Tab-separated table of C-alpha atoms and ligand atoms in Angstrom:
chain	number	residue	atom	x	y	z
V	1	MET	CA	63.836	20.289	-132.613
V	2	SER	CA	64.635	19.769	-136.358
V	3	HIS	CA	67.206	16.971	-135.890
V	4	ILE	CA	64.958	14.776	-133.728
V	5	ARG	CA	61.835	14.893	-135.674
V	6	GLY	CA	62.071	11.504	-136.911
V	7	ARG	CA	58.421	10.255	-136.542
V	8	PHE	CA	56.786	13.580	-137.382
V	9	HIS	CA	55.449	14.744	-140.570
V	10	LYS	CA	54.907	18.448	-139.839
V	11	LYS	CA	57.379	21.007	-138.672
V	12	THR	CA	56.816	22.470	-135.232
V	13	GLY	CA	55.024	25.760	-135.662
V	14	GLU	CA	56.947	28.825	-135.024
V	15	LEU	CA	54.891	29.982	-131.955
V	16	VAL	CA	55.189	26.495	-130.481
V	17	THR	CA	58.922	26.586	-130.868
V	18	GLU	CA	58.829	30.053	-129.185
V	19	TYR	CA	56.467	28.843	-126.506
V	20	THR	CA	58.299	25.736	-125.723
V	21	ALA	CA	61.985	26.724	-125.951
V	22	SER	CA	63.998	27.089	-122.752
V	23	ILE	CA	67.212	28.448	-124.315
V	24	PRO	CA	66.448	31.960	-123.629
V	25	PHE	CA	67.168	31.326	-119.932
V	26	ASP	CA	68.705	27.846	-119.709
V	27	TRP	CA	71.814	28.873	-121.579
V	28	ARG	CA	73.129	29.748	-118.121
V	29	LEU	CA	73.410	26.013	-117.493
V	30	TYR	CA	76.118	25.790	-120.232
V	31	ARG	CA	79.226	25.237	-118.158
V	32	HIS	CA	77.584	22.573	-116.036
V	33	ASP	CA	76.083	20.928	-119.041
V	34	ILE	CA	79.511	20.823	-120.681
V	35	ALA	CA	81.093	19.511	-117.527
V	36	GLY	CA	78.440	16.711	-117.267
V	37	SER	CA	79.032	15.766	-120.914
V	38	ILE	CA	82.745	15.671	-120.569
V	39	ALA	CA	82.444	13.280	-117.669
V	40	HIS	CA	79.976	11.146	-119.391
V	41	ALA	CA	82.272	10.952	-122.458
V	42	LYS	CA	85.207	9.912	-120.399
V	43	MET	CA	82.964	7.335	-118.630
V	44	LEU	CA	81.677	5.979	-121.903
V	45	ALA	CA	85.397	5.640	-123.118
V	46	LYS	CA	86.507	3.863	-119.866
V	47	GLN	CA	83.667	1.411	-120.061
V	48	GLY	CA	84.594	0.578	-123.728
V	49	ILE	CA	81.217	1.944	-124.876
V	50	ILE	CA	83.136	4.524	-127.254
V	51	SER	CA	86.656	4.478	-128.120
V	52	GLU	CA	89.237	6.736	-126.298
V	53	LYS	CA	89.993	8.461	-129.462
V	54	GLU	CA	86.237	9.292	-129.818
V	55	ALA	CA	86.127	10.717	-126.278
V	56	GLU	CA	88.942	12.756	-126.899
V	57	VAL	CA	87.283	14.281	-129.926
V	58	ILE	CA	84.178	14.845	-128.173
V	59	THR	CA	85.881	16.301	-125.019
V	60	GLU	CA	87.990	18.791	-127.236
V	61	GLY	CA	84.858	19.758	-129.324
V	62	LEU	CA	82.928	20.489	-126.045
V	63	ALA	CA	85.717	22.475	-124.499
V	64	SER	CA	85.866	24.752	-127.609
V	65	ILE	CA	82.016	25.196	-127.370
V	66	ALA	CA	82.483	26.371	-123.717
V	67	GLU	CA	84.927	28.928	-124.994
V	68	GLU	CA	82.634	30.175	-127.855
V	69	ILE	CA	79.854	30.466	-125.354
V	70	GLY	CA	81.837	32.085	-122.777
V	71	GLN	CA	83.207	34.737	-125.263
V	72	GLY	CA	79.542	35.387	-126.464
V	73	LYS	CA	80.354	33.920	-129.870
V	74	PHE	CA	77.915	31.207	-129.850
V	75	GLN	CA	74.638	31.396	-131.945
V	76	PHE	CA	71.857	30.025	-129.734
V	77	LYS	CA	68.930	28.620	-131.767
V	78	PRO	CA	65.390	28.446	-130.330
V	79	GLU	CA	64.490	25.886	-132.755
V	80	LEU	CA	67.019	23.626	-130.958
V	81	GLU	CA	64.896	24.256	-127.790
V	82	ASP	CA	67.264	24.054	-124.958
V	83	ILE	CA	70.915	24.265	-123.899
V	84	HIS	CA	71.483	20.551	-124.151
V	85	MET	CA	70.427	20.180	-127.888
V	86	ASN	CA	72.104	23.497	-128.765
V	87	ILE	CA	75.411	22.053	-127.571
V	88	GLU	CA	74.988	18.616	-128.936
V	89	ALA	CA	73.992	19.898	-132.324
V	90	GLN	CA	77.104	22.416	-132.356
V	91	LEU	CA	79.200	19.367	-131.216
V	92	ILE	CA	77.984	17.232	-134.211
V	93	GLU	CA	78.487	20.233	-136.512
V	94	LYS	CA	82.146	20.644	-135.288
V	95	VAL	CA	83.446	17.112	-134.963
V	96	GLY	CA	80.924	15.305	-137.169
V	97	GLU	CA	79.065	12.055	-136.552
V	98	VAL	CA	81.060	10.961	-133.708
V	99	GLY	CA	79.444	13.841	-131.780
V	100	GLY	CA	76.268	11.810	-132.167
V	101	LYS	CA	77.757	9.191	-129.731
V	102	LEU	CA	77.803	11.411	-126.830
V	103	HIS	CA	74.100	10.992	-125.906
V	104	THR	CA	74.518	7.180	-125.599
V	105	ALA	CA	73.281	5.940	-122.303
V	106	ARG	CA	71.840	9.291	-121.267
V	107	SER	CA	68.575	11.272	-121.714
V	108	ARG	CA	67.882	14.997	-121.350
V	109	ASN	CA	65.810	14.060	-118.393
V	110	ASP	CA	68.811	12.859	-116.397
V	111	GLN	CA	71.056	15.402	-118.055
V	112	VAL	CA	68.864	18.334	-116.951
V	113	ALA	CA	68.647	17.060	-113.494
V	114	LEU	CA	72.376	16.839	-113.385
V	115	ASP	CA	72.985	20.311	-114.983
V	116	LEU	CA	70.593	21.846	-112.283
V	117	ARG	CA	72.111	20.056	-109.467
V	118	LEU	CA	75.517	21.135	-110.364
V	119	PHE	CA	74.321	24.836	-110.813
V	120	THR	CA	72.500	24.700	-107.412
V	121	LYS	CA	75.482	23.238	-105.587
V	122	GLU	CA	77.527	26.172	-106.905
V	123	ALA	CA	75.005	28.616	-106.096
V	124	ILE	CA	74.993	27.172	-102.387
V	125	SER	CA	78.654	27.741	-101.979
V	126	ASN	CA	78.409	31.382	-103.488
V	127	THR	CA	75.397	32.027	-100.982
V	128	LEU	CA	77.282	30.669	-98.049
V	129	VAL	CA	80.035	33.036	-98.765
V	130	LYS	CA	77.813	35.948	-98.936
V	131	LEU	CA	76.117	35.064	-95.677
V	132	ARG	CA	79.338	35.101	-93.926
V	133	GLU	CA	80.208	38.382	-95.368
V	134	PHE	CA	77.137	39.732	-94.242
V	135	GLN	CA	77.631	38.448	-90.651
V	136	GLN	CA	80.986	39.974	-90.783
V	137	ALA	CA	79.453	43.412	-91.577
V	138	LEU	CA	77.067	42.980	-88.692
V	139	ILE	CA	80.061	42.280	-86.432
V	140	SER	CA	82.022	45.515	-87.805
V	141	LEU	CA	79.026	47.647	-87.103
V	142	ALA	CA	78.485	46.266	-83.524
V	143	GLU	CA	82.330	46.657	-82.879
V	144	ALA	CA	82.314	50.200	-84.253
V	145	ASN	CA	79.548	51.026	-81.737
V	146	LYS	CA	80.509	49.161	-78.677
V	147	GLY	CA	78.606	50.520	-75.644
V	148	VAL	CA	75.892	52.276	-77.576
V	149	VAL	CA	72.598	51.736	-76.097
V	150	LEU	CA	69.174	52.052	-77.686
V	151	PRO	CA	65.595	51.297	-76.649
V	152	GLY	CA	64.697	47.682	-77.235
V	153	TYR	CA	61.063	47.393	-78.710
V	154	THR	CA	58.254	45.155	-78.406
V	155	HIS	CA	55.007	46.008	-80.289
V	156	LEU	CA	57.145	48.881	-81.580
V	157	GLN	CA	56.832	50.392	-78.091
V	158	PRO	CA	60.001	51.159	-76.058
V	159	ALA	CA	60.343	48.085	-73.796
V	160	GLN	CA	63.866	47.830	-72.062
V	161	PRO	CA	67.261	49.221	-73.005
V	162	VAL	CA	69.631	47.022	-74.711
V	163	LEU	CA	73.062	47.348	-76.415
V	164	LEU	CA	73.221	48.075	-80.077
V	165	ALA	CA	75.634	45.205	-80.445
V	166	HIS	CA	73.247	42.837	-78.845
V	167	HIS	CA	70.346	43.859	-81.312
V	168	LEU	CA	72.789	43.373	-84.262
V	169	LEU	CA	73.873	40.015	-83.009
V	170	ALA	CA	70.112	38.943	-83.226
V	171	TYR	CA	70.594	39.263	-86.947
V	172	PHE	CA	73.871	37.251	-86.680
V	173	GLU	CA	71.752	34.425	-85.164
V	174	MET	CA	69.282	34.470	-87.854
V	175	LEU	CA	71.824	34.327	-90.596
V	176	GLN	CA	73.470	31.512	-88.735
V	177	ARG	CA	70.307	29.400	-88.983
V	178	ASP	CA	70.231	30.415	-92.691
V	179	ILE	CA	73.593	29.064	-93.065
V	180	ASP	CA	72.701	25.845	-91.331
V	181	ARG	CA	69.703	25.531	-93.757
V	182	PHE	CA	71.711	26.100	-97.002
V	183	SER	CA	74.381	23.700	-95.708
V	184	ASP	CA	71.720	21.033	-95.106
V	185	CYS	CA	69.977	21.740	-98.404
V	186	LEU	CA	73.477	21.016	-100.085
V	187	LYS	CA	73.365	17.395	-98.697
V	188	ARG	CA	70.315	16.552	-100.796
V	189	THR	CA	71.494	18.620	-103.779
V	190	ASP	CA	74.715	16.705	-103.799
V	191	VAL	CA	73.238	13.615	-105.413
V	192	MET	CA	74.181	12.357	-108.823
V	193	PRO	CA	71.422	11.562	-111.143
V	194	LEU	CA	73.023	10.435	-114.403
V	195	GLY	CA	72.416	6.761	-115.260
V	196	SER	CA	68.659	7.237	-114.565
V	197	GLY	CA	68.162	7.834	-118.420
V	198	ALA	CA	64.762	8.959	-119.502
V	199	ILE	CA	63.155	7.208	-116.421
V	200	ALA	CA	64.077	3.437	-116.014
V	201	GLY	CA	67.865	3.447	-115.977
V	202	VAL	CA	70.080	2.770	-118.927
V	203	ALA	CA	70.805	-0.349	-120.667
V	204	TYR	CA	74.578	-0.001	-120.888
V	205	ASN	CA	77.356	-0.970	-118.615
V	206	ILE	CA	78.008	2.442	-117.235
V	207	ASP	CA	80.044	3.356	-114.036
V	208	ARG	CA	77.930	5.624	-111.955
V	209	ASP	CA	80.538	6.042	-109.274
V	210	PHE	CA	83.074	7.174	-111.748
V	211	LEU	CA	80.750	9.910	-112.821
V	212	ALA	CA	79.920	11.094	-109.380
V	213	HIS	CA	83.620	11.168	-108.556
V	214	GLU	CA	84.424	13.118	-111.666
V	215	LEU	CA	81.767	15.613	-111.116
V	216	GLY	CA	82.302	15.974	-107.320
V	217	PHE	CA	79.114	14.332	-106.085
V	218	SER	CA	79.040	12.386	-102.795
V	219	GLN	CA	76.122	10.421	-103.425
V	220	LEU	CA	74.214	8.442	-106.334
V	221	SER	CA	70.520	8.755	-106.758
V	222	GLN	CA	68.937	5.577	-105.682
V	223	ASN	CA	65.812	5.402	-107.829
V	224	SER	CA	65.860	6.485	-111.583
V	225	ILE	CA	62.109	7.547	-111.495
V	226	ASP	CA	62.708	9.737	-108.522
V	227	ALA	CA	65.902	10.960	-109.839
V	228	VAL	CA	64.336	12.488	-113.146
V	229	SER	CA	61.269	13.669	-111.263
V	230	ASP	CA	62.768	15.453	-108.266
V	231	ARG	CA	63.236	19.155	-107.909
V	232	ASP	CA	62.976	19.147	-103.791
V	233	PHE	CA	66.490	20.624	-103.985
V	234	VAL	CA	65.234	23.726	-105.956
V	235	VAL	CA	62.385	24.070	-103.766
V	236	GLU	CA	64.639	23.782	-100.709
V	237	TYR	CA	67.213	26.518	-102.115
V	238	GLU	CA	64.185	28.855	-102.546
V	239	ALA	CA	62.689	28.082	-99.271
V	240	ALA	CA	65.966	28.785	-97.541
V	241	ALA	CA	66.367	31.968	-99.664
V	242	SER	CA	62.854	33.157	-98.558
V	243	LEU	CA	63.827	32.910	-95.065
V	244	THR	CA	67.042	34.818	-95.442
V	245	MET	CA	65.164	37.372	-97.422
V	246	MET	CA	62.567	37.687	-94.687
V	247	HIS	CA	65.402	38.149	-92.091
V	248	LEU	CA	66.929	40.678	-94.265
V	249	SER	CA	63.620	42.459	-94.831
V	250	ARG	CA	63.199	43.041	-90.954
V	251	LEU	CA	66.646	44.550	-90.760
V	252	ALA	CA	65.901	46.637	-93.794
V	253	GLU	CA	62.614	47.864	-92.247
V	254	GLU	CA	64.497	48.750	-88.932
V	255	ILE	CA	67.094	50.764	-90.834
V	256	ILE	CA	64.243	52.498	-92.704
V	257	LEU	CA	62.772	53.420	-89.434
V	258	TRP	CA	66.081	54.389	-87.757
V	259	SER	CA	66.817	56.710	-90.803
V	260	SER	CA	63.567	58.450	-90.627
V	261	ALA	CA	63.474	62.033	-89.063
V	262	GLU	CA	61.086	60.650	-86.294
V	263	PHE	CA	63.623	58.013	-84.917
V	264	ASN	CA	66.719	59.524	-86.215
V	265	PHE	CA	68.861	56.780	-84.852
V	266	ALA	CA	71.083	56.457	-87.790
V	267	GLU	CA	72.274	57.853	-90.974
V	268	LEU	CA	72.799	55.936	-94.217
V	269	ASP	CA	75.859	56.451	-96.203
V	270	GLU	CA	75.055	58.692	-99.403
V	271	ALA	CA	76.176	55.879	-101.650
V	272	TYR	CA	73.128	53.920	-100.390
V	273	THR	CA	70.587	56.676	-100.709
V	274	THR	CA	68.874	58.716	-103.538
V	275	GLY	CA	67.397	62.157	-103.647
V	276	SER	CA	63.912	63.132	-104.547
V	277	SER	CA	63.268	64.494	-108.003
V	278	ILE	CA	60.914	67.209	-106.470
V	279	MET	CA	61.642	67.407	-102.922
V	280	PRO	CA	65.262	68.645	-102.229
V	281	GLN	CA	65.376	67.834	-98.362
V	282	LYS	CA	64.914	63.864	-99.097
V	283	LYS	CA	67.404	61.295	-98.571
V	284	ASN	CA	65.502	58.062	-99.362
V	285	PRO	CA	66.475	54.625	-98.093
V	286	ASP	CA	66.051	53.055	-101.471
V	287	VAL	CA	68.283	50.144	-101.037
V	288	ALA	CA	66.665	49.106	-97.762
V	289	GLU	CA	63.236	49.542	-99.304
V	290	LEU	CA	64.354	47.302	-102.349
V	291	VAL	CA	65.707	44.687	-99.979
V	292	ARG	CA	62.078	44.747	-98.162
V	293	GLY	CA	60.396	44.781	-101.672
V	294	LYS	CA	62.439	41.994	-103.400
V	295	THR	CA	61.441	39.643	-100.509
V	296	GLY	CA	58.123	39.296	-101.929
V	297	ARG	CA	59.434	38.375	-105.264
V	298	VAL	CA	61.591	35.556	-103.754
V	299	TYR	CA	58.446	34.154	-101.844
V	300	GLY	CA	56.837	34.354	-105.071
V	301	LYS	CA	59.270	32.095	-106.980
V	302	LEU	CA	58.864	29.408	-104.104
V	303	ILE	CA	55.249	29.325	-104.236
V	304	ALA	CA	55.231	29.234	-108.035
V	305	LEU	CA	57.634	26.122	-107.954
V	306	LEU	CA	55.493	24.384	-105.339
V	307	VAL	CA	52.374	24.938	-107.389
V	308	THR	CA	54.133	23.845	-110.377
V	309	MET	CA	55.292	20.544	-108.896
V	310	LYS	CA	51.936	19.844	-107.117
V	311	ALA	CA	50.320	16.623	-108.242
V	312	LEU	CA	52.739	16.170	-111.207
V	313	PRO	CA	52.294	12.511	-112.126
V	314	LEU	CA	55.842	10.587	-112.234
V	315	SER	CA	58.281	11.122	-113.701
V	316	TYR	CA	59.606	13.864	-115.796
V	317	ASN	CA	56.959	16.286	-117.248
V	318	ARG	CA	57.699	19.419	-119.316
V	319	ASP	CA	56.021	21.435	-116.642
V	320	MET	CA	59.186	21.061	-114.726
V	321	GLN	CA	61.129	23.427	-117.321
V	322	GLU	CA	59.385	26.128	-115.244
V	323	ASP	CA	61.890	25.435	-112.288
V	324	LYS	CA	64.847	27.450	-113.915
V	325	GLU	CA	63.809	31.097	-114.109
V	326	GLY	CA	62.507	31.104	-110.634
V	327	LEU	CA	65.627	29.484	-109.395
V	328	PHE	CA	68.037	31.744	-111.389
V	329	ASP	CA	65.996	34.722	-110.348
V	330	THR	CA	66.019	33.743	-106.664
V	331	ILE	CA	69.776	33.144	-106.625
V	332	ASP	CA	70.473	36.515	-108.406
V	333	THR	CA	68.185	38.395	-106.009
V	334	LEU	CA	69.719	36.820	-102.952
V	335	LEU	CA	73.294	37.146	-103.796
V	336	SER	CA	73.024	40.796	-104.980
V	337	THR	CA	70.769	41.691	-101.947
V	338	LEU	CA	73.415	40.283	-99.570
V	339	GLY	CA	76.145	42.003	-101.242
V	340	VAL	CA	74.842	45.508	-101.343
V	341	PHE	CA	73.037	45.188	-98.044
V	342	ALA	CA	76.378	44.108	-96.508
V	343	GLY	CA	77.953	47.192	-97.600
V	344	MET	CA	75.182	49.439	-96.465
V	345	VAL	CA	75.326	47.895	-92.901
V	346	LYS	CA	79.056	48.352	-92.682
V	347	THR	CA	78.697	52.012	-93.600
V	348	LEU	CA	75.772	52.896	-91.500
V	349	ARG	CA	76.324	55.831	-89.126
V	350	VAL	CA	74.755	55.256	-85.703
V	351	LYS	CA	73.813	58.536	-83.764
V	352	ALA	CA	74.528	57.399	-80.428
V	353	GLU	CA	73.439	60.628	-78.898
V	354	ASN	CA	69.991	60.104	-80.245
V	355	THR	CA	69.755	56.475	-79.205
V	356	GLU	CA	70.789	57.417	-75.791
V	357	GLN	CA	68.393	60.408	-75.667
V	358	ALA	CA	65.578	58.004	-76.701
V	359	VAL	CA	66.398	55.463	-73.913
V	360	LYS	CA	66.033	58.315	-71.457
V	361	ARG	CA	62.619	59.283	-72.825
V	362	GLY	CA	59.617	57.387	-71.455
V	363	TYR	CA	59.597	54.980	-68.453
V	364	ILE	CA	61.889	52.319	-70.119
V	365	LEU	CA	63.376	51.336	-66.606
V	366	ALA	CA	59.949	50.308	-65.222
V	367	THR	CA	60.938	46.641	-65.298
V	368	ASP	CA	63.902	47.542	-63.236
V	369	LEU	CA	62.057	49.398	-60.633
V	370	ALA	CA	59.794	46.278	-60.283
V	371	ASP	CA	62.943	44.011	-59.959
V	372	TYR	CA	64.063	46.353	-57.327
V	373	LEU	CA	61.107	45.767	-55.126
V	374	VAL	CA	61.187	41.998	-55.823
V	375	ASN	CA	64.730	42.157	-54.596
V	376	LYS	CA	63.419	43.719	-51.458
V	377	GLY	CA	60.832	40.817	-51.003
V	378	GLU	CA	57.814	42.099	-53.016
V	379	PRO	CA	56.131	39.291	-55.053
V	380	PHE	CA	56.529	40.253	-58.785
V	381	ARG	CA	52.834	40.707	-59.540
V	382	THR	CA	52.448	43.154	-56.715
V	383	ALA	CA	55.685	44.949	-57.594
V	384	HIS	CA	54.447	45.116	-61.302
V	385	ASP	CA	51.284	46.778	-60.047
V	386	ILE	CA	52.978	49.275	-57.792
V	387	VAL	CA	55.128	50.345	-60.545
V	388	ALA	CA	52.400	50.708	-62.928
V	389	ARG	CA	50.553	52.942	-60.600
V	390	LEU	CA	54.004	54.849	-60.247
V	391	VAL	CA	54.235	55.358	-63.877
V	392	SER	CA	50.815	56.548	-64.180
V	393	TYR	CA	51.377	59.158	-61.414
V	394	ALA	CA	54.793	60.343	-62.848
V	395	MET	CA	53.167	60.634	-66.194
V	396	ASP	CA	50.462	62.992	-64.611
V	397	LYS	CA	53.077	64.964	-63.048
V	398	GLY	CA	55.125	65.254	-66.166
V	399	LYS	CA	58.229	63.823	-64.247
V	400	SER	CA	60.716	61.059	-65.240
V	401	PHE	CA	61.594	58.548	-62.576
V	402	SER	CA	64.660	60.353	-61.488
V	403	GLU	CA	62.804	63.417	-60.874
V	404	LEU	CA	60.466	61.858	-58.286
V	405	SER	CA	61.399	62.519	-54.762
V	406	LEU	CA	61.894	59.831	-52.140
V	407	THR	CA	58.694	60.733	-50.421
V	408	GLU	CA	56.726	60.424	-53.655
V	409	TYR	CA	58.326	56.812	-54.173
V	410	LYS	CA	57.371	56.002	-50.583
V	411	GLY	CA	53.951	56.917	-51.101
V	412	PHE	CA	53.713	53.812	-53.415
V	413	SER	CA	55.747	51.250	-51.350
V	414	PRO	CA	57.770	51.635	-48.073
V	415	LEU	CA	60.256	49.396	-49.620
V	416	PHE	CA	61.539	52.261	-51.691
V	417	GLY	CA	64.956	53.684	-50.350
V	418	GLU	CA	67.646	56.078	-51.550
V	419	ASP	CA	69.296	53.267	-53.687
V	420	VAL	CA	66.332	53.639	-55.867
V	421	TYR	CA	68.216	56.428	-57.688
V	422	SER	CA	71.051	53.899	-58.559
V	423	ILE	CA	68.705	52.367	-61.213
V	424	THR	CA	70.188	53.630	-64.404
V	425	VAL	CA	70.136	52.588	-68.005
V	426	GLU	CA	73.591	51.190	-67.239
V	427	SER	CA	72.527	49.184	-64.347
V	428	SER	CA	69.579	47.874	-66.192
V	429	ILE	CA	71.682	46.657	-69.081
V	430	ALA	CA	74.388	45.257	-66.755
V	431	ALA	CA	71.859	43.476	-64.677
V	432	ARG	CA	70.736	41.228	-67.637
V	433	ASP	CA	73.752	38.975	-67.014
V	434	VAL	CA	72.431	35.648	-68.326
V	435	ILE	CA	73.550	33.678	-71.331
V	436	GLY	CA	71.844	35.406	-74.252
V	437	GLY	CA	71.308	38.684	-72.053
V	438	THR	CA	72.273	42.085	-73.067
V	439	ALA	CA	74.867	42.768	-70.198
V	440	PRO	CA	78.174	43.978	-71.703
V	441	ARG	CA	79.871	41.016	-70.399
V	442	GLN	CA	77.575	38.607	-72.107
V	443	VAL	CA	77.612	40.514	-75.341
V	444	GLU	CA	81.462	40.792	-75.263
V	445	GLN	CA	81.107	36.977	-74.935
V	446	ALA	CA	78.723	36.687	-77.878
V	447	LEU	CA	80.961	38.979	-80.061
V	448	ALA	CA	83.912	36.809	-79.354
V	449	THR	CA	81.944	33.659	-80.427
V	450	ALA	CA	80.672	35.219	-83.424
V	451	LYS	CA	84.042	36.254	-84.521
V	452	LYS	CA	85.405	32.849	-83.979
V	453	ILE	CA	82.576	31.465	-86.116
V	454	ILE	CA	83.547	33.716	-89.014
V	455	GLY	CA	87.090	32.992	-88.470
V	456	ASP	CA	86.605	29.218	-88.539
V	457	PHE	CA	84.915	29.804	-92.011
V	458	GLY	CA	88.295	31.121	-93.099
V	459	ARG	CA	87.308	34.555	-93.896
V	460	GLY	CA	88.187	36.688	-90.863
V	461	ASN	CA	89.042	39.969	-92.372
Z	1	LIG	N1	64.451	22.039	-121.497
Z	1	LIG	C1	64.052	20.866	-120.711
Z	1	LIG	C2	63.793	21.261	-119.215
Z	1	LIG	O1	64.219	22.350	-118.931
Z	1	LIG	C3	65.006	19.822	-120.622
Z	1	LIG	C4	64.566	18.414	-120.551
Z	1	LIG	C5	63.745	18.060	-121.726
Z	1	LIG	N2	63.233	16.664	-121.723
Z	1	LIG	C6	62.343	16.220	-122.416
Z	1	LIG	N3	62.097	15.164	-122.320
Z	1	LIG	N4	61.736	17.157	-123.201
Z	1	LIG	O2	63.135	20.670	-118.590
């Protein structure tokens, strides 16, 4: 920090410089920092705090610095600590003393809060686009496999037959909640902190509304102490990201299971698998495994920030510099995961012959048999009991339900009749004709609604 060491006699030690510098990672805030500074310079001129000419010189200088950084020509200096001071020092270098006027009525504390909010807002809109694209991938897979049935599981035991589209739309719902959460977190991120200064506000006649308008914020922070201390919006982004990753990890796990030799329900496109270096028969679901694996990493960043912020006295503390790497990593991980996973979902080949075969194995229609007896007047609990005994009998005989004779059925309940043989996977699925159920009519409806949601977002391809 050579240029602001006024009251110090010693130079910062090299190790200390290295330890405290954030420039190795916060350079990523450069566009937002410069946008914030340009708006600030314009506002200072509008308020007569600096001249129009000075604002122009500063703005031009900042624009050319943005270009230099963008082209990779900028020399970042760790002794200048962070992105804010690197840019300011370069500005002074470029335009001379007038550059020193930029930091009037501002502190790095409100500046970094502003930069991080601009950055997070941008990340939220990118995240929302990717979430929509992922929902779109789920819809395409569902539509490409209309009518495909598979066993629905509870406790990872075959429970009841469901349509694959219904299963996939369960993930659509999860992502819909994720979209709600990110949109909601945007409201609290969309707050303009400039004017808070270091902690107490600034002693100049500034125009905060103008700044908010220039920078596209819909609200102003209402307490300067809170404004420089608050990182809730980062925690919220990371929490929403953690939930999204949790959802993605569940689908990843299912795809891993489905593509195993034991399930054999689906085959991954080769582009999303790798071979083994020693076992030639292998086709490993690495992408899905990494989606599952990276979920832990995203949770980790959330916990790290919560622990960093815990019990910090007001207001700004240097601890808070630790917010950035976790946020950046979370954004990068989430966006790349959503992107690659969407491609994997879209290209998944479902082996309908095998899922159908699996539905026929076991006694997956047992609930339907109980429902059958209920429809003939048996109380559900008794019906459940009868069918449980029937299943145990059929298992002993090594027969499926359809292989049992009517006499065998009647041995368990006189209510059984010839029509028991019309209970099929299709009839089972069609019977679940309630809102949110797996009946084809309902799933068709749900698909239409999902497509409408996607279409309304303006990305209906
Ligand atoms: N690099 C700092 C951070 O990331 C910027 C704010 C520094 N403020 C200060 N008073 N040292 O938090």
